XYZ file of C-alpha atoms in Angstrom:
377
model
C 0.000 0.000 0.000
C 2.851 2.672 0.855
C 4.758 1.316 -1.869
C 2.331 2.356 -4.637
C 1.693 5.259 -2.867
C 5.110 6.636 -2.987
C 5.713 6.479 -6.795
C 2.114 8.051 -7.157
C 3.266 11.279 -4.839
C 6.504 11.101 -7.018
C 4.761 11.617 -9.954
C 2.627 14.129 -8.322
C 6.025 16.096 -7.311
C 7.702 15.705 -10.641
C 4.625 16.763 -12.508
C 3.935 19.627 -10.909
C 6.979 21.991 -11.632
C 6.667 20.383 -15.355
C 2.995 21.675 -15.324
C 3.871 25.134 -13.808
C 6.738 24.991 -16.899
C 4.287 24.775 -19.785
C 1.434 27.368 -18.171
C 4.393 29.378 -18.037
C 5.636 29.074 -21.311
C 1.899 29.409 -22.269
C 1.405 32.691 -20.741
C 4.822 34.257 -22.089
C 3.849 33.706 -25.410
C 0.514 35.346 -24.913
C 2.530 37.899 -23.421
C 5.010 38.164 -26.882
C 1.757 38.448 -28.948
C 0.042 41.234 -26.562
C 2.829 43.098 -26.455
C 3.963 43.286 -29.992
C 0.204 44.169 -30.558
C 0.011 47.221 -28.222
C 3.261 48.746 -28.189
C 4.512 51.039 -30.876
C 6.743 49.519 -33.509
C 9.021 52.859 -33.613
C 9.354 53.391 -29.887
C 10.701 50.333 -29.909
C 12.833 50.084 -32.616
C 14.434 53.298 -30.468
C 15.849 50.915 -27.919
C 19.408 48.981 -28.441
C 19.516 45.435 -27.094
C 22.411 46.808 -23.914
C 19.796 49.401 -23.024
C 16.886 46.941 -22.640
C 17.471 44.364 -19.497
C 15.642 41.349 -19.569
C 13.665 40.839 -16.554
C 11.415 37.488 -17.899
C 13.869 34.986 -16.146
C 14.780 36.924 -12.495
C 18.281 34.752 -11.608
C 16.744 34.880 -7.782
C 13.870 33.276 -8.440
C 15.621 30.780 -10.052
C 18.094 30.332 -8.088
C 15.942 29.849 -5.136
C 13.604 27.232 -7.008
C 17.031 25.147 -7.570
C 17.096 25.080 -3.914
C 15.657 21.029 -2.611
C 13.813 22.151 0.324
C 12.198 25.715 -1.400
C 11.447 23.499 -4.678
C 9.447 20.620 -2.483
C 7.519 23.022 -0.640
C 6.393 24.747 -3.534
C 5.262 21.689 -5.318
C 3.360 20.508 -2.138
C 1.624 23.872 -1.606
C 0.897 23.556 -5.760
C -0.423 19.814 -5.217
C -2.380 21.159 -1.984
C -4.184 24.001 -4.019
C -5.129 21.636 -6.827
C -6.514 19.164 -4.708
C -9.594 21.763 -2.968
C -11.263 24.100 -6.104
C -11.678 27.164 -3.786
C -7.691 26.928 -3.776
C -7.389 26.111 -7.306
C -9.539 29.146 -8.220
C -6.917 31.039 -6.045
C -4.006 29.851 -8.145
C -5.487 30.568 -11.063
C -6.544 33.702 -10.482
C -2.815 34.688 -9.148
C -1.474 33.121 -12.320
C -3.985 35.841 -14.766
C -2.846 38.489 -12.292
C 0.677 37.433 -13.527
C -0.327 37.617 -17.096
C -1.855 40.931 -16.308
C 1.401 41.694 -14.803
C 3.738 40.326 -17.624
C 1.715 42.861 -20.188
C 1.910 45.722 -17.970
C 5.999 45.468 -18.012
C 6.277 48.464 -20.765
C 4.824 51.004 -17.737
C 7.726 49.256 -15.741
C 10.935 50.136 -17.574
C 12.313 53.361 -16.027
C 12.670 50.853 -13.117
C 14.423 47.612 -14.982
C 17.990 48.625 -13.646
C 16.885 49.131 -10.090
C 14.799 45.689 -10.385
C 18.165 44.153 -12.106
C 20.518 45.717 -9.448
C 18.532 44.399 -6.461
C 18.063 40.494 -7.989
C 21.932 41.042 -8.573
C 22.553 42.079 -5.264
C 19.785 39.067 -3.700
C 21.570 36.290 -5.979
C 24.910 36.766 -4.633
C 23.551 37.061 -0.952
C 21.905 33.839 -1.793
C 24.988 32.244 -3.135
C 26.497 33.338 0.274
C 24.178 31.752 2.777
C 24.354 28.555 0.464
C 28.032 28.621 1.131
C 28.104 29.713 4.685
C 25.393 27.259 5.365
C 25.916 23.947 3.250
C 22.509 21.893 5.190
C 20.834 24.502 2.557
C 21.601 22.675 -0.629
C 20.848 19.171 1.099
C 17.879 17.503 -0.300
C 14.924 17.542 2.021
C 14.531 14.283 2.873
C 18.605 14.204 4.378
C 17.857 17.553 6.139
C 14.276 15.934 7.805
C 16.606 12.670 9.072
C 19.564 15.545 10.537
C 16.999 17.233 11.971
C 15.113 14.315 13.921
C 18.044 12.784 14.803
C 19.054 15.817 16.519
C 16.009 16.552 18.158
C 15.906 12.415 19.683
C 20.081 13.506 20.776
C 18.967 16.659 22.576
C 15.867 15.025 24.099
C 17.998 11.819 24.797
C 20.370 14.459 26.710
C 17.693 16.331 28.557
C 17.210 14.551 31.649
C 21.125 15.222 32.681
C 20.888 18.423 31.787
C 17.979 18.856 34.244
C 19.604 16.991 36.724
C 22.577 19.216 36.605
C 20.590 22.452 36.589
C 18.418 21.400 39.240
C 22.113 20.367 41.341
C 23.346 23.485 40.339
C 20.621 25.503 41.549
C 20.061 23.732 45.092
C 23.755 24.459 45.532
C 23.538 28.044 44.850
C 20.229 28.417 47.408
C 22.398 26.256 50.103
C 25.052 28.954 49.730
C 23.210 31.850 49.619
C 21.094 30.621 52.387
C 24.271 30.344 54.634
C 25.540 34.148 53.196
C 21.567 35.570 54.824
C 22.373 33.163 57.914
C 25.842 34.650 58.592
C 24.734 38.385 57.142
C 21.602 38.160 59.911
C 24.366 36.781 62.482
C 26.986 39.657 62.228
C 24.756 42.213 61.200
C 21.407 41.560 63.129
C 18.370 43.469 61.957
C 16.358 45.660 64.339
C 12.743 45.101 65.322
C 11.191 47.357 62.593
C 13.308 45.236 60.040
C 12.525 41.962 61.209
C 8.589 43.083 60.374
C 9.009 44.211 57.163
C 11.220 41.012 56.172
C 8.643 38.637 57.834
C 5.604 40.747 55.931
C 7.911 40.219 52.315
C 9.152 37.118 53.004
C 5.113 35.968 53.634
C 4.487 38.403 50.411
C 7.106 36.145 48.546
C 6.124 33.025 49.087
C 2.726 33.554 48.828
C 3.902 34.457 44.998
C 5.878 31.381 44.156
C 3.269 29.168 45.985
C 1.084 30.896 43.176
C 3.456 30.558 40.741
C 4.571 26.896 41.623
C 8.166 28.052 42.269
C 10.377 28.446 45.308
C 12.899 31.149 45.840
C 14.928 31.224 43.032
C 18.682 32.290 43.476
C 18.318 35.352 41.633
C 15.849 36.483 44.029
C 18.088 35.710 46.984
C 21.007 37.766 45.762
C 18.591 40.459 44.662
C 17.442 40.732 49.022
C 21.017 40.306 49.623
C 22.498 42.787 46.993
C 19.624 45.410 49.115
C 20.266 44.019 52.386
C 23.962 44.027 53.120
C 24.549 47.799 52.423
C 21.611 48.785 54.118
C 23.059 46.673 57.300
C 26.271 47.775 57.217
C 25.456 51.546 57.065
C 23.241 51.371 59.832
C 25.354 48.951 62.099
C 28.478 52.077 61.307
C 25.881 55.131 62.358
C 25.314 52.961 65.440
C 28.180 52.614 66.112
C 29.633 56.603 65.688
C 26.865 57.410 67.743
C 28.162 55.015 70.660
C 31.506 56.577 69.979
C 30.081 59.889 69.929
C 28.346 59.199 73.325
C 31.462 57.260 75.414
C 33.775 60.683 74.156
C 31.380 62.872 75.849
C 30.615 60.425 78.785
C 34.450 60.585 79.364
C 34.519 64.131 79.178
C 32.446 64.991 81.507
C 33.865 62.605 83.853
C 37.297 64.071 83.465
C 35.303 67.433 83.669
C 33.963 66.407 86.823
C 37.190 64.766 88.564
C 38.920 67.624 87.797
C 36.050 70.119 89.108
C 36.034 67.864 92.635
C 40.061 67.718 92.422
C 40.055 71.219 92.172
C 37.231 72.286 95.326
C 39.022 69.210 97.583
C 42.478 71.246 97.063
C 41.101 74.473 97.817
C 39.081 73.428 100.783
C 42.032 71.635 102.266
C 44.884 74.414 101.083
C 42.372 76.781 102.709
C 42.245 74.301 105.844
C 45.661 74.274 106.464
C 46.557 78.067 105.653
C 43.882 78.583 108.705
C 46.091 76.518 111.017
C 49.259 77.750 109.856
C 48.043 81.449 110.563
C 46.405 80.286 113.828
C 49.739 78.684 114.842
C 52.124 81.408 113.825
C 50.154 84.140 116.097
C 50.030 82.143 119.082
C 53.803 81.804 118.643
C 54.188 85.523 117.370
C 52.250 85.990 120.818
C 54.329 83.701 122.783
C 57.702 85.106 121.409
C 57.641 88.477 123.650
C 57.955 86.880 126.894
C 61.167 85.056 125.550
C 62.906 88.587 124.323
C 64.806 90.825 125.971
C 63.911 94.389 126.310
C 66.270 95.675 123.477
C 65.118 93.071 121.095
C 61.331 93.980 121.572
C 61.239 96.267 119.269
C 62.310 94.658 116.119
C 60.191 92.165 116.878
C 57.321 94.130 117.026
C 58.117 95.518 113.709
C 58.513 91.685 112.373
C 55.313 91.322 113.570
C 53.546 93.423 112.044
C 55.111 92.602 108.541
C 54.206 89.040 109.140
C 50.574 90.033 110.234
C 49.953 92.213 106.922
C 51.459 89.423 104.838
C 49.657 86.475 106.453
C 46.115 89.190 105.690
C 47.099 89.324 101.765
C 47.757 85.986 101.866
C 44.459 85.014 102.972
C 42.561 87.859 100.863
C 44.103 86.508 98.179
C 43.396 83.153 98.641
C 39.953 83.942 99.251
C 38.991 85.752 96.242
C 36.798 83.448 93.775
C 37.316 85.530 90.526
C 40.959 83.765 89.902
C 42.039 80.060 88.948
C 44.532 77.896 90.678
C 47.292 79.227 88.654
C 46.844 82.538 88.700
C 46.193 82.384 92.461
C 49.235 80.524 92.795
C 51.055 82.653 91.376
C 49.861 86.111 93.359
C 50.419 84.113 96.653
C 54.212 83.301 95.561
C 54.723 86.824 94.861
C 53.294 88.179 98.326
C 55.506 86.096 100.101
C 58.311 87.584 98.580
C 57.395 91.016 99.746
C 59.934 92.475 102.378
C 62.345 89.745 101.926
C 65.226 90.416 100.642
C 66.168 87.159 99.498
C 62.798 86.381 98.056
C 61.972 89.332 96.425
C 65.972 89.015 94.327
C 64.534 85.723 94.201
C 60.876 86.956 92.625
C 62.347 89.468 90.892
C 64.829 86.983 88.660
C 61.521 84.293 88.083
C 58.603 86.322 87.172
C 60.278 89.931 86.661
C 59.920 92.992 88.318
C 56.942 94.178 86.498
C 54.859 90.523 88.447
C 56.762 92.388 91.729
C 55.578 95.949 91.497
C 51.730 94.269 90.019
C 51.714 92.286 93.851
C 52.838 95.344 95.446
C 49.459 97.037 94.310
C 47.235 94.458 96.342
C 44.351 96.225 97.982
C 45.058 97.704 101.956
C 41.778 97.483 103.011
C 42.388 93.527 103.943
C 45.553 94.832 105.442
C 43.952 97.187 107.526
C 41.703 94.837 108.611
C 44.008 92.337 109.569
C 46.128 95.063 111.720
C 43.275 95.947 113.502
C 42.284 92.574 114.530
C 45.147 90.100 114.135
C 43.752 87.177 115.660
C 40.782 87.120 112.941
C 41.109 83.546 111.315
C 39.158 82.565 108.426
């Protein structure tokens, strides 16, 4: 039964581009006839044989009928028309419109060069994808077997490429899955984060559950690729801020220390300048008995230079408008006054200028003091 039937489709084949051959040749020498009725003898005549391109045989088309695959699909689309008359009255309606066509073709030479140019220019890129691309020139039959045994290699081949896609991919999640755990471990995510990843993790797998997927790796680089910078920068504001706080916790501890340091010395520097005054006048008072009568009297001058001086010592001391330094310094200076020794001494250290500055201390403590020497602070 196939056997008969394949020299009967054969035929078929090899009879059809014969019969599209003689309608052809039928309809060009109609064509001849029309046109030597209908156009002018003398225009014509005009006309040398280099200035008048033939365009009846296009080299493309023929070119591309020689073609295996192009010729067989012609013929079965020819074979297919003939068989059903709505498509046969089809064909033969395109092949009058052709006829029409071919004794139109005097309107159509101011664009034969243009028409030749471009079948020149479509021949030769034919010629080039038949050489570039040899499975063109094959007959159809040999490229139908190339192609199905292909197709059985690639589908033969499929399961291990699945298998190695699917290995590749549950690899990549495993990974990435330990990059989030160890990202979430060093860099932990505060409370408003952990809501919004719980609400678009739900989001997310409510979407592959829809779509049948899971997370795909893509998708886990894309949260990481957003997560990891927005981690980091807040984890190194948090920590500038701690920074920022510990450097002005330890400032104002210093600042403290220092302010307790500094009231502790003066209390006990003010303690013990009390008790040095309060000892040297009850031996200033003591000394008198111990003197002869001669003697008396420079002591009683001595006296009252070490009143006046212990006075400024203690007004000075006791004034609140002056630092430790500077109060330091005024104190070392009134000691020096009416010594000999000390004030060379004073007068080499800080200069004369810090001398005669201490020498214009106010008199009212002075005067104070004189009048009531046993006054302790």
């Amino acid at each position: 039964m196939d056997t008969a039937a394949a020299p009967s489709s054969a035929a078929s084949v090899a009879s059809a581009p014969s019969k599209a051959a003689e309608i052809a040749a039928g309809v060009a020498l109609d064509d001849a006839h029309s046109e030597t009725s209908t156009v002018d003898s003398g225009s014509d005549s005009l006309r040398s044989p280099s200035e008048q391109p033939d365009l009846s045989g296009l080299a493309f088309f023929t070119r591309l009928y020689e073609i295996p695959m192009v010729n067989d699909a012609v013929s079965g689309i020819y074979r297919l028309a003939e068989s059903n008359r709505y498509t046969g009255a089809i064909i033969r309606y395109a092949e009058k419109a052709g006829g029409l066509a071919e004794r139109s073709r005097p309107l159509l030479r101011p664009v034969e060069k243009p028409i030749a140019a471009l079948d020149d220019y479509a021949t030769r890129s034919l010629e080039l994808l038949e050489a570039r691309y040899p499975i063109v020139a094959r007959p159809t039959d040999e490229v139908l077997e190339s192609v199905q045994t292909q197709a059985k290699a690639v589908e033969a081949r499929y399961p291990v490429v699945a298998r190695t896609f699917a290995v590749a991919k549950s690899t990549a999640n495993t990974a990435l899955d330990r990059v989030d755990y160890l990202v979430d471990y060093v860099l932990p995510p505060s409370a408003a984060e952990c809501t919004s990843d719980e609400d678009a993790r739900r989001d997310c797998n409510g979407t592959a559950e829809d779509a049948g997927t899971g997370d795909s790796p893509l998708e886990k680089v894309t949260v990481l690729v957003h997560k990891v910078p927005h981690r980091l920068g807040r984890h190194y504001y948090e920590q500038l801020h701690a920074s920022k706080a510990a450097i002005g916790s330890l400032r104002q501890s210093v600042k403290d220390t220092v302010n307790v340091y500094e009231s502790e010395l003066s209390e006990r520097s003010h303690r013990l300048l009390g008790s040095v005054q309060a000892r040297m006048w009850s031996t200033v008072t003591a000394i008198p008995g111990c003197l002869p009568q001669f003697a008396q009297q420079y002591y009683e001058h001595g006296k009252e230079v070490l009143v006046s001086k212990a006075a400024k010592l203690h007004a000075e001391y006791s004034r609140t408008d002056q630092d430790i330094r500077t109060k330091v310094f005024s104190l070392i200076l009134i000691s020096g006054e009416q010594v000999p020794v000390l004030e060379e001494i004073t007068a080499r250290v800080f200069g004369k200028a810090a001398v005669g500055t201490a020498e214009k201390s106010p008199d009212t403590d002075t005067a104070a003091a004189e009048k009531d020497p046993g006054a302790a602070p």
